[in-house]
Coordinates of C-alpha atoms and ligand atoms in Angstrom, one line a residue:
M958 CA 94.0 62.4 104.3
S959 CA 90.6 64.1 103.9
K960 CA 90.4 67.9 104.3
H961 CA 88.9 69.4 107.4
I962 CA 88.4 73.0 106.4
L963 CA 87.7 75.7 108.9
I964 CA 85.6 78.4 107.3
T965 CA 85.4 81.5 109.5
G966 CA 82.4 83.9 109.2
G967 CA 80.3 81.2 107.6
A968 CA 77.1 82.5 109.1
G969 CA 77.5 85.9 107.3
F970 CA 76.5 87.0 103.8
I971 CA 79.3 85.6 101.7
G972 CA 80.4 82.9 104.2
C973 CA 77.0 81.1 104.1
H974 CA 77.3 80.8 100.3
V975 CA 80.8 79.4 100.6
V976 CA 79.8 77.0 103.3
Q977 CA 76.9 75.7 101.2
L978 CA 79.0 75.3 98.1
F979 CA 81.7 73.3 99.9
V980 CA 79.3 71.2 102.0
N981 CA 77.3 70.2 98.9
K982 CA 80.1 69.9 96.4
Y983 CA 82.7 68.1 98.6
P984 CA 80.9 65.4 100.7
D985 CA 84.4 63.9 101.5
Y986 CA 85.5 67.1 103.2
Q987 CA 84.6 68.1 106.8
I988 CA 83.4 71.7 106.8
I989 CA 83.7 73.4 110.2
N990 CA 81.9 76.8 110.2
L991 CA 83.4 79.0 113.0
D992 CA 81.4 82.2 113.7
A993 CA 80.9 84.5 116.7
L994 CA 77.3 85.3 115.5
T995 CA 77.6 89.0 115.7
Y996 CA 74.6 91.1 114.5
A997 CA 75.7 90.1 110.9
G998 CA 75.9 86.3 111.6
N999 CA 72.7 84.3 111.2
L1000 CA 72.3 80.5 111.3
E1001 CA 69.1 80.8 109.4
N1002 CA 71.4 81.3 106.4
L1003 CA 72.5 77.7 106.7
K1004 CA 69.3 75.8 107.1
E1005 CA 69.9 73.8 103.9
V1006 CA 73.1 72.3 105.2
E1007 CA 72.7 72.3 109.0
N1008 CA 72.0 68.6 109.2
S1009 CA 74.6 67.5 106.6
P1010 CA 77.0 64.8 108.0
N1011 CA 80.0 66.8 106.8
Y1012 CA 79.0 70.1 108.4
T1013 CA 79.7 71.4 112.0
F1014 CA 79.1 74.7 113.6
E1015 CA 81.3 76.3 116.3
K1016 CA 80.3 79.5 118.0
V1017 CA 83.7 81.1 118.7
D1018 CA 85.1 84.6 118.5
I1019 CA 88.4 84.8 116.5
Q1020 CA 89.7 87.1 119.3
N1021 CA 89.8 84.1 121.6
A1022 CA 93.0 82.1 121.0
T1023 CA 92.2 79.4 123.5
A1024 CA 88.9 78.6 122.0
L1025 CA 90.5 78.6 118.5
E1026 CA 93.2 76.1 119.7
E1027 CA 90.5 73.8 120.9
V1028 CA 88.6 73.9 117.6
F1029 CA 91.8 73.1 115.7
K1030 CA 92.5 70.1 117.9
K1031 CA 89.0 68.9 118.1
H1032 CA 88.4 68.9 114.3
Q1033 CA 92.0 68.4 113.2
I1034 CA 91.8 71.4 110.9
T1035 CA 93.9 71.0 107.7
D1036 CA 93.1 74.3 106.0
V1037 CA 91.5 77.7 106.7
I1038 CA 89.3 79.9 104.6
H1039 CA 89.0 83.1 106.6
L1040 CA 86.0 85.4 106.0
A1041 CA 85.1 86.5 109.5
A1042 CA 85.3 90.2 109.7
E1043 CA 83.5 93.4 110.6
S1044 CA 82.4 94.4 107.1
H1045 CA 80.4 97.6 107.0
V1046 CA 82.2 100.9 106.2
D1047 CA 79.6 103.1 108.0
R1048 CA 80.0 101.1 111.2
S1049 CA 83.8 101.4 110.9
I1050 CA 83.4 105.2 110.9
S1051 CA 81.5 105.2 114.2
D1052 CA 83.5 102.4 115.9
P1053 CA 87.0 101.8 114.3
L1054 CA 88.3 99.8 117.3
A1055 CA 85.8 97.1 116.7
F1056 CA 87.4 96.7 113.3
V1057 CA 90.9 96.6 114.7
K1058 CA 89.9 93.9 117.2
T1059 CA 88.2 91.5 114.8
N1060 CA 89.9 92.2 111.5
V1061 CA 93.5 92.8 112.7
F1062 CA 93.8 91.2 116.1
G1063 CA 91.4 88.4 115.3
T1064 CA 93.2 87.5 112.0
V1065 CA 96.7 87.5 113.7
N1066 CA 95.2 85.3 116.4
L1067 CA 94.0 82.8 113.8
L1068 CA 97.3 82.9 112.0
N1069 CA 99.2 82.2 115.3
V1070 CA 96.9 79.2 116.2
A1071 CA 97.1 77.8 112.7
K1072 CA 100.9 78.2 112.5
E1073 CA 101.4 76.5 115.9
Y1074 CA 99.0 73.6 115.1
W1075 CA 100.5 73.0 111.7
K1076 CA 104.1 73.6 112.8
D1077 CA 105.4 70.1 112.0
D1078 CA 104.1 70.1 108.5
L1079 CA 103.4 73.7 107.4
Q1080 CA 103.7 72.9 103.7
S1081 CA 100.7 70.6 103.8
H1082 CA 98.2 73.2 104.8
L1083 CA 96.7 76.4 103.3
F1084 CA 95.6 79.6 105.0
Y1085 CA 93.2 81.4 102.5
H1086 CA 92.4 85.0 103.5
V1087 CA 89.4 86.6 101.9
S1088 CA 89.8 90.3 101.4
T1089 CA 88.4 93.3 99.6
D1090 CA 89.2 95.6 96.7
E1091 CA 88.8 98.5 99.1
V1092 CA 92.4 98.0 100.3
Y1093 CA 93.5 99.6 97.0
G1094 CA 91.8 102.9 97.8
S1095 CA 89.7 105.0 95.5
L1096 CA 90.0 105.3 91.7
P1097 CA 89.5 108.4 89.6
E1098 CA 87.3 107.9 86.5
G1099 CA 89.7 105.7 84.6
G1100 CA 91.8 102.6 85.4
F1101 CA 91.4 99.4 87.3
F1102 CA 92.8 97.8 90.4
L1103 CA 95.4 95.2 89.6
E1104 CA 97.0 92.6 92.0
T1105 CA 100.1 94.9 91.9
T1106 CA 98.3 98.1 92.7
A1107 CA 99.8 99.7 95.8
Y1108 CA 97.6 99.6 98.9
D1109 CA 96.0 102.9 99.8
P1110 CA 93.1 102.2 102.2
Q1111 CA 90.9 105.2 103.0
S1112 CA 88.4 104.1 105.6
P1113 CA 88.9 102.5 109.0
Y1114 CA 87.3 99.3 107.5
S1115 CA 89.7 99.1 104.5
A1116 CA 92.7 100.1 106.7
S1117 CA 91.8 97.1 109.0
K1118 CA 91.5 94.8 106.0
A1119 CA 94.7 96.1 104.5
A1120 CA 96.5 95.4 107.8
S1121 CA 95.1 91.9 108.0
D1122 CA 96.3 91.2 104.4
H1123 CA 99.8 92.4 105.3
F1124 CA 99.9 90.1 108.3
V1125 CA 98.9 87.1 106.2
R1126 CA 101.7 87.8 103.7
A1127 CA 104.1 88.5 106.6
Y1128 CA 103.4 85.1 108.0
A1129 CA 104.1 83.5 104.7
N1130 CA 107.3 85.3 104.3
T1131 CA 108.5 85.0 107.9
Y1132 CA 107.3 81.6 109.0
G1133 CA 106.9 79.8 105.6
M1134 CA 103.1 79.4 105.9
R1135 CA 101.3 78.6 102.7
T1136 CA 98.8 81.5 102.2
V1137 CA 96.7 82.9 99.5
V1138 CA 94.8 86.2 99.4
S1139 CA 91.9 87.2 97.2
N1140 CA 90.5 90.8 96.9
C1141 CA 86.9 91.0 95.6
S1142 CA 84.6 93.8 94.6
N1143 CA 81.1 94.5 95.9
N1144 CA 79.0 91.4 96.3
Y1145 CA 75.2 91.3 96.1
G1146 CA 72.6 88.6 96.3
P1147 CA 70.5 86.6 98.8
N1148 CA 71.2 86.8 102.6
H1149 CA 72.9 90.2 102.3
F1150 CA 72.3 92.2 105.5
P1151 CA 70.1 95.2 104.9
E1152 CA 72.6 97.7 106.1
K1153 CA 74.3 97.5 102.7
L1154 CA 73.1 99.5 99.7
I1155 CA 71.2 96.9 97.6
P1156 CA 69.3 95.0 100.3
L1157 CA 68.6 98.3 102.2
C1158 CA 67.0 99.7 99.1
I1159 CA 65.0 96.6 98.4
N1160 CA 63.7 96.6 102.0
N1161 CA 62.9 100.3 101.9
I1162 CA 61.2 100.2 98.5
K1163 CA 59.1 97.3 99.7
N1164 CA 58.1 99.2 102.8
E1165 CA 57.7 102.5 101.0
K1166 CA 60.3 104.2 103.1
P1167 CA 62.8 106.9 101.9
I1168 CA 65.8 105.5 100.0
P1169 CA 68.9 107.2 101.4
I1170 CA 71.5 108.1 98.8
Y1171 CA 74.8 109.5 100.0
G1172 CA 75.9 112.7 98.3
K1173 CA 74.8 112.9 94.7
G1174 CA 74.8 109.1 94.1
E1175 CA 77.7 109.5 91.7
N1176 CA 80.0 107.0 93.4
V1177 CA 80.8 103.9 91.4
R1178 CA 80.9 100.2 92.6
D1179 CA 81.7 97.0 90.7
W1180 CA 79.1 94.4 91.5
L1181 CA 79.4 90.6 91.6
F1182 CA 76.8 88.0 92.4
V1183 CA 77.7 86.4 95.7
K1184 CA 77.5 82.8 94.4
D1185 CA 80.0 83.7 91.7
H1186 CA 82.3 85.0 94.5
A1187 CA 81.8 81.6 96.3
R1188 CA 82.7 79.8 93.0
A1189 CA 85.8 82.0 92.7
I1190 CA 86.8 81.1 96.3
D1191 CA 86.4 77.4 95.5
T1192 CA 88.7 77.9 92.4
V1193 CA 91.4 79.8 94.3
F1194 CA 91.3 77.4 97.2
H1195 CA 91.9 74.4 94.9
Q1196 CA 93.9 75.8 92.1
G1197 CA 95.5 79.1 93.3
E1198 CA 99.2 79.2 93.9
A1199 CA 100.4 79.7 97.5
G1200 CA 101.9 83.2 97.9
E1201 CA 99.7 84.6 95.2
T1202 CA 97.0 87.2 95.2
Y1203 CA 93.9 87.0 93.0
N1204 CA 91.5 89.9 92.2
I1205 CA 87.9 88.9 91.8
G1206 CA 85.3 91.0 90.1
G1207 CA 82.6 91.2 87.5
F1208 CA 83.7 94.1 85.2
N1209 CA 80.3 95.5 86.1
E1210 CA 80.5 99.1 87.2
W1211 CA 77.4 101.1 88.3
K1212 CA 76.9 104.5 89.7
N1213 CA 74.8 104.2 92.9
I1214 CA 72.0 106.3 91.6
D1215 CA 71.7 104.2 88.4
I1216 CA 71.5 101.0 90.5
V1217 CA 68.9 102.5 92.8
R1218 CA 66.8 103.6 89.8
L1219 CA 67.0 100.1 88.3
L1220 CA 65.8 98.6 91.6
C1221 CA 62.9 101.0 91.7
R1222 CA 61.8 100.1 88.2
K1223 CA 62.1 96.4 88.7
M1224 CA 60.3 96.5 92.1
D1225 CA 57.4 98.7 90.7
E1226 CA 57.0 96.0 88.1
K1227 CA 57.1 93.1 90.6
L1228 CA 54.9 94.7 93.2
G1229 CA 52.4 95.9 90.6
R1230 CA 53.0 99.6 91.3
E1231 CA 52.6 102.3 88.8
V1232 CA 55.9 103.0 86.9
G1233 CA 57.8 105.8 88.8
T1234 CA 56.2 105.2 92.2
S1235 CA 59.3 104.0 94.0
E1236 CA 61.7 106.6 92.4
K1237 CA 59.8 109.2 94.4
L1238 CA 61.3 107.6 97.6
I1239 CA 64.8 108.5 96.5
T1240 CA 66.3 110.9 99.1
F1241 CA 69.7 112.5 98.9
V1242 CA 71.3 112.5 102.3
K1243 CA 74.6 113.7 103.8
D1244 CA 77.6 112.0 102.2
R1245 CA 79.6 109.2 103.9
A1246 CA 82.8 110.7 105.5
G1247 CA 85.8 110.0 103.2
H1248 CA 83.5 108.3 100.7
D1249 CA 85.6 106.5 98.1
L1250 CA 84.6 107.6 94.6
R1251 CA 85.1 104.5 92.5
Y1252 CA 86.2 100.9 92.7
A1253 CA 86.9 98.7 89.6
I1254 CA 88.6 95.4 89.6
D1255 CA 90.7 93.9 86.8
A1256 CA 89.9 90.2 87.1
T1257 CA 92.0 89.1 84.2
K1258 CA 94.6 87.1 86.2
I1259 CA 92.0 84.8 87.8
K1260 CA 90.4 84.3 84.4
N1261 CA 93.6 83.6 82.5
E1262 CA 95.4 81.5 85.1
L1263 CA 92.6 79.7 86.9
G1264 CA 89.8 79.8 84.3
W1265 CA 87.2 81.5 86.6
E1266 CA 84.7 84.1 85.3
P1267 CA 81.3 85.3 86.5
S1268 CA 78.4 83.0 85.4
L1269 CA 75.6 85.5 85.7
Q1270 CA 74.8 88.8 84.0
F1271 CA 73.9 91.6 86.4
E1272 CA 70.2 91.9 85.2
E1273 CA 69.8 88.2 85.9
G1274 CA 71.4 88.4 89.3
I1275 CA 69.4 91.4 90.4
E1276 CA 66.2 89.7 89.4
L1277 CA 67.1 86.6 91.5
T1278 CA 68.1 88.9 94.4
I1279 CA 64.8 90.9 94.4
D1280 CA 62.8 87.7 94.1
W1281 CA 64.7 86.1 97.0
Y1282 CA 63.9 89.1 99.3
L1283 CA 60.3 89.1 98.3
A1284 CA 60.0 85.4 99.0
N1285 CA 61.9 85.6 102.3
Q1286 CA 59.9 88.1 104.4
N1287 CA 60.6 86.1 107.6
W1288 CA 64.3 86.4 107.1
L1289 CA 64.0 90.1 106.6
D1290 CA 61.7 90.5 109.6
H1291 CA 64.1 88.6 111.9
V1292 CA 67.2 90.6 110.8
T1293 CA 65.5 94.0 110.9
S1294 CA 63.9 93.7 114.3
G1295 CA 65.6 94.9 117.5
A1296 CA 69.1 96.3 117.2
Y1297 CA 68.7 97.0 113.5
Q1298 CA 66.0 99.6 114.3
D1299 CA 68.4 101.5 116.7
Y1300 CA 71.3 101.3 114.1
Y1301 CA 69.0 102.7 111.4
K1302 CA 67.7 105.5 113.5
E1303 CA 71.1 106.5 114.6
L1304 CA 72.7 106.6 111.1
Y1305 CA 69.7 107.9 109.0
E1306 CA 67.3 109.7 111.3
D1307 CA 69.2 111.4 114.1
Ligands
LIG1472 P1 79.2 89.9 106.9 O1 79.4 91.1 107.8 O2 77.9 89.6 106.3 O3 79.6 88.6 107.8 C1 80.7 88.5 108.6 C2 80.6 87.3 109.5 O4 81.7 87.2 110.4 C3 79.3 87.2 110.4 O5 78.8 86.0 110.3 C4 79.9 87.5 111.8 O6 79.1 86.9 112.8 C5 81.3 87.0 111.7 N1 82.2 87.6 112.6 C6 82.4 88.9 112.8 N2 83.3 89.1 113.8 C7 83.7 87.9 114.2 C8 84.6 87.5 115.2 N3 85.3 88.4 116.0 N4 84.8 86.2 115.4 C9 84.1 85.3 114.6 N5 83.2 85.6 113.7 C10 83.0 86.9 113.5 O7 80.4 90.0 105.9 P2 80.5 89.6 104.4 O8 80.0 90.6 103.5 O9 80.0 88.2 104.2 O10 82.1 89.5 104.2 C11 82.8 88.4 104.4 C12 84.3 88.6 104.1 O11 84.4 89.0 102.7 C13 84.9 89.8 104.9 O12 86.2 89.4 105.3 C14 84.9 91.0 104.0 O13 85.9 91.9 104.3 C15 85.1 90.3 102.6 N6 84.5 91.0 101.5 C16 83.2 91.4 101.5 C17 82.6 91.9 100.3 C18 81.2 92.4 100.2 O14 80.8 93.0 99.2 N7 80.4 92.1 101.2 C19 83.5 92.1 99.2 C20 84.8 91.7 99.2 C21 85.3 91.1 100.4
LIG1473 O1 84.2 96.7 97.6 C1 84.0 95.7 98.5 C2 83.3 96.2 99.7 O2 82.0 96.5 99.3 C3 83.3 95.2 100.9 O3 84.7 95.0 101.3 C4 82.5 95.7 102.0 O4 82.5 94.7 103.1 C5 81.1 96.0 101.6 O5 80.3 96.5 102.6 C6 81.1 96.9 100.4 O6 81.5 98.3 100.8 P1 80.7 99.6 100.2 O7 80.9 100.7 101.2 O8 81.0 99.8 98.8 O9 79.2 99.0 100.3 P2 77.8 99.7 100.7 O10 76.7 98.7 100.3 O11 77.9 100.1 102.2 O12 77.7 101.0 99.8 C7 77.7 100.9 98.4 C8 77.6 102.3 97.9 O13 76.4 102.9 98.2 C9 78.7 103.2 98.5 O14 79.1 104.2 97.5 C10 77.9 104.0 99.6 C11 76.5 104.1 99.0 N1 75.4 104.0 100.0 C12 75.4 103.0 100.9 C13 74.4 103.0 101.8 C14 74.3 101.9 102.9 C15 74.4 105.0 99.9 O15 74.4 105.8 99.0 N2 73.4 104.9 100.8 C16 73.3 104.0 101.8 O16 72.4 104.0 102.6

C-alpha cells in the first residue's frame, strides 16, 4: 500500500523543506500538509509543490481532535511526521500557555487520533516526532548532548517540547505505537521567519537597522542548514528504528557575536558597502531571561547507524541563505508587515 504521510507544520520554516523534499523525491507517496497557518505558517513557502498531484494542504489546528480525525479518515493516513509547534523561545517567555496548548496538548491530541485510527494494525504505522536539542538544557564550555543525556529543559519552549517528547515515548511504551524521535540543533536557511537570530540580522542589516544582540553575544549555538535537516528527517523516517532517538547536528558551533560579525562582513560585500559599515549596527541589548549558554549536538549515532551527515559547509550555507533573502524581498515584505511590526516593537523597542 502506498504511503499517505501527514506532515504537520509543513507551512513553517523546516516543514516546508521537508514537504518539498518528500513531494519531489517520492511521487508515489501522498503528502498531506496539515498546518493551522499561525503567524509562522506561510503557504508562499510551498509555491513550488502546491500543484503537484501528490500534495494536499489541510488548514487544521492540532488542538482540534475532531478535525484531525476527519483528516485521518479522508486521506487514509499511514504515517505522521510531526513538526507543528510554537517554536520561538522569546515568545514562550511572554506567553508560555500558547506553548503548552500546541506543543503538549496538540501533540497528545495527534497521538490519540493516530492511535485510534491505526488501532487494528499499530505495527504498520510510524509516528515520527521532530524535536529539539534544547530539551537537554544548557551546556558549560565542554561536552556534547548525546541521545542518552538526561532532559533538563530551561525555557517554557524547551519544557513544552520535552513534555511532548515524553508523551511520544509514553505512547510507544504504553500502547505499543511505533514512534521515533529526533532532536536537532539550530537550523538556518531560506524561509526562516525573521524573529530568529540569523534572518532577523540579515533583514536588519539590509534595512540599516540596529542589530540586537542579547547580553554579550557569548552564547553558543550549533548551526545546521535546513535542507540537511530535511535530509536527516528523510533518513530517520525510512531507516530509523522504532523506539529510537537520533540527535541531528552539524558539529558547527558559533558564538552569536561571531556569527553576526560574519553576516555583517558578507553583507557589506554583497551590498557594495564599505567594509565595517554593518558592524556599526551591532547593539548589545538586555539578555534573554534564563538564556541557555551553549548547545552542541553529538551526531555520531545518526552518522554511524544511518549514514547521514551534513552536505554543506557553513560558509556555503550562509552564502546561499543571504542570497535567498536578497532575492526574495517580496517574501520578507509579506512576513514583516502587520503583526511582525507590533511584535518587534514590543520585544526590542518598548
Ligand atoms: P516554525 O515556527 O517556523 O513553524 C511551525 C509551523 O507549525 C508553522 O507553519 C505553524 O503555522 C504551525 N503550527 C503552529 N501551531 C500549530 C497548531 N496548533 N496546529 C497546526 N499547526 C501549527 O517552526 P520550525 O522552526 O519550522 O520548527 C519546526 C519543528 O522543528 C518544531 O517542532 C521545532 O520545535 C523543531 N525544531 C526547530 C529547530 C529550529 O532551529 N528552527 C531546531 C530543532 C527542532
Ligand atoms: O536549538 C534548536 C532551537 O533553536 C529550536 O528548537 C528553536 O525552535 C529555535 O528557535 C532555536 O532556538 P534559539 O533560541 O537558539 O534561536 P534564536 O534564533 O532565537 O536565537 C539564537 C541565539 O541568538 C540565542 O543565543 C539568542 C540570540 N539572539 C536571538 C535573537 C532573536 C540574540 O542575541 N538577539 C536576537 O534578537
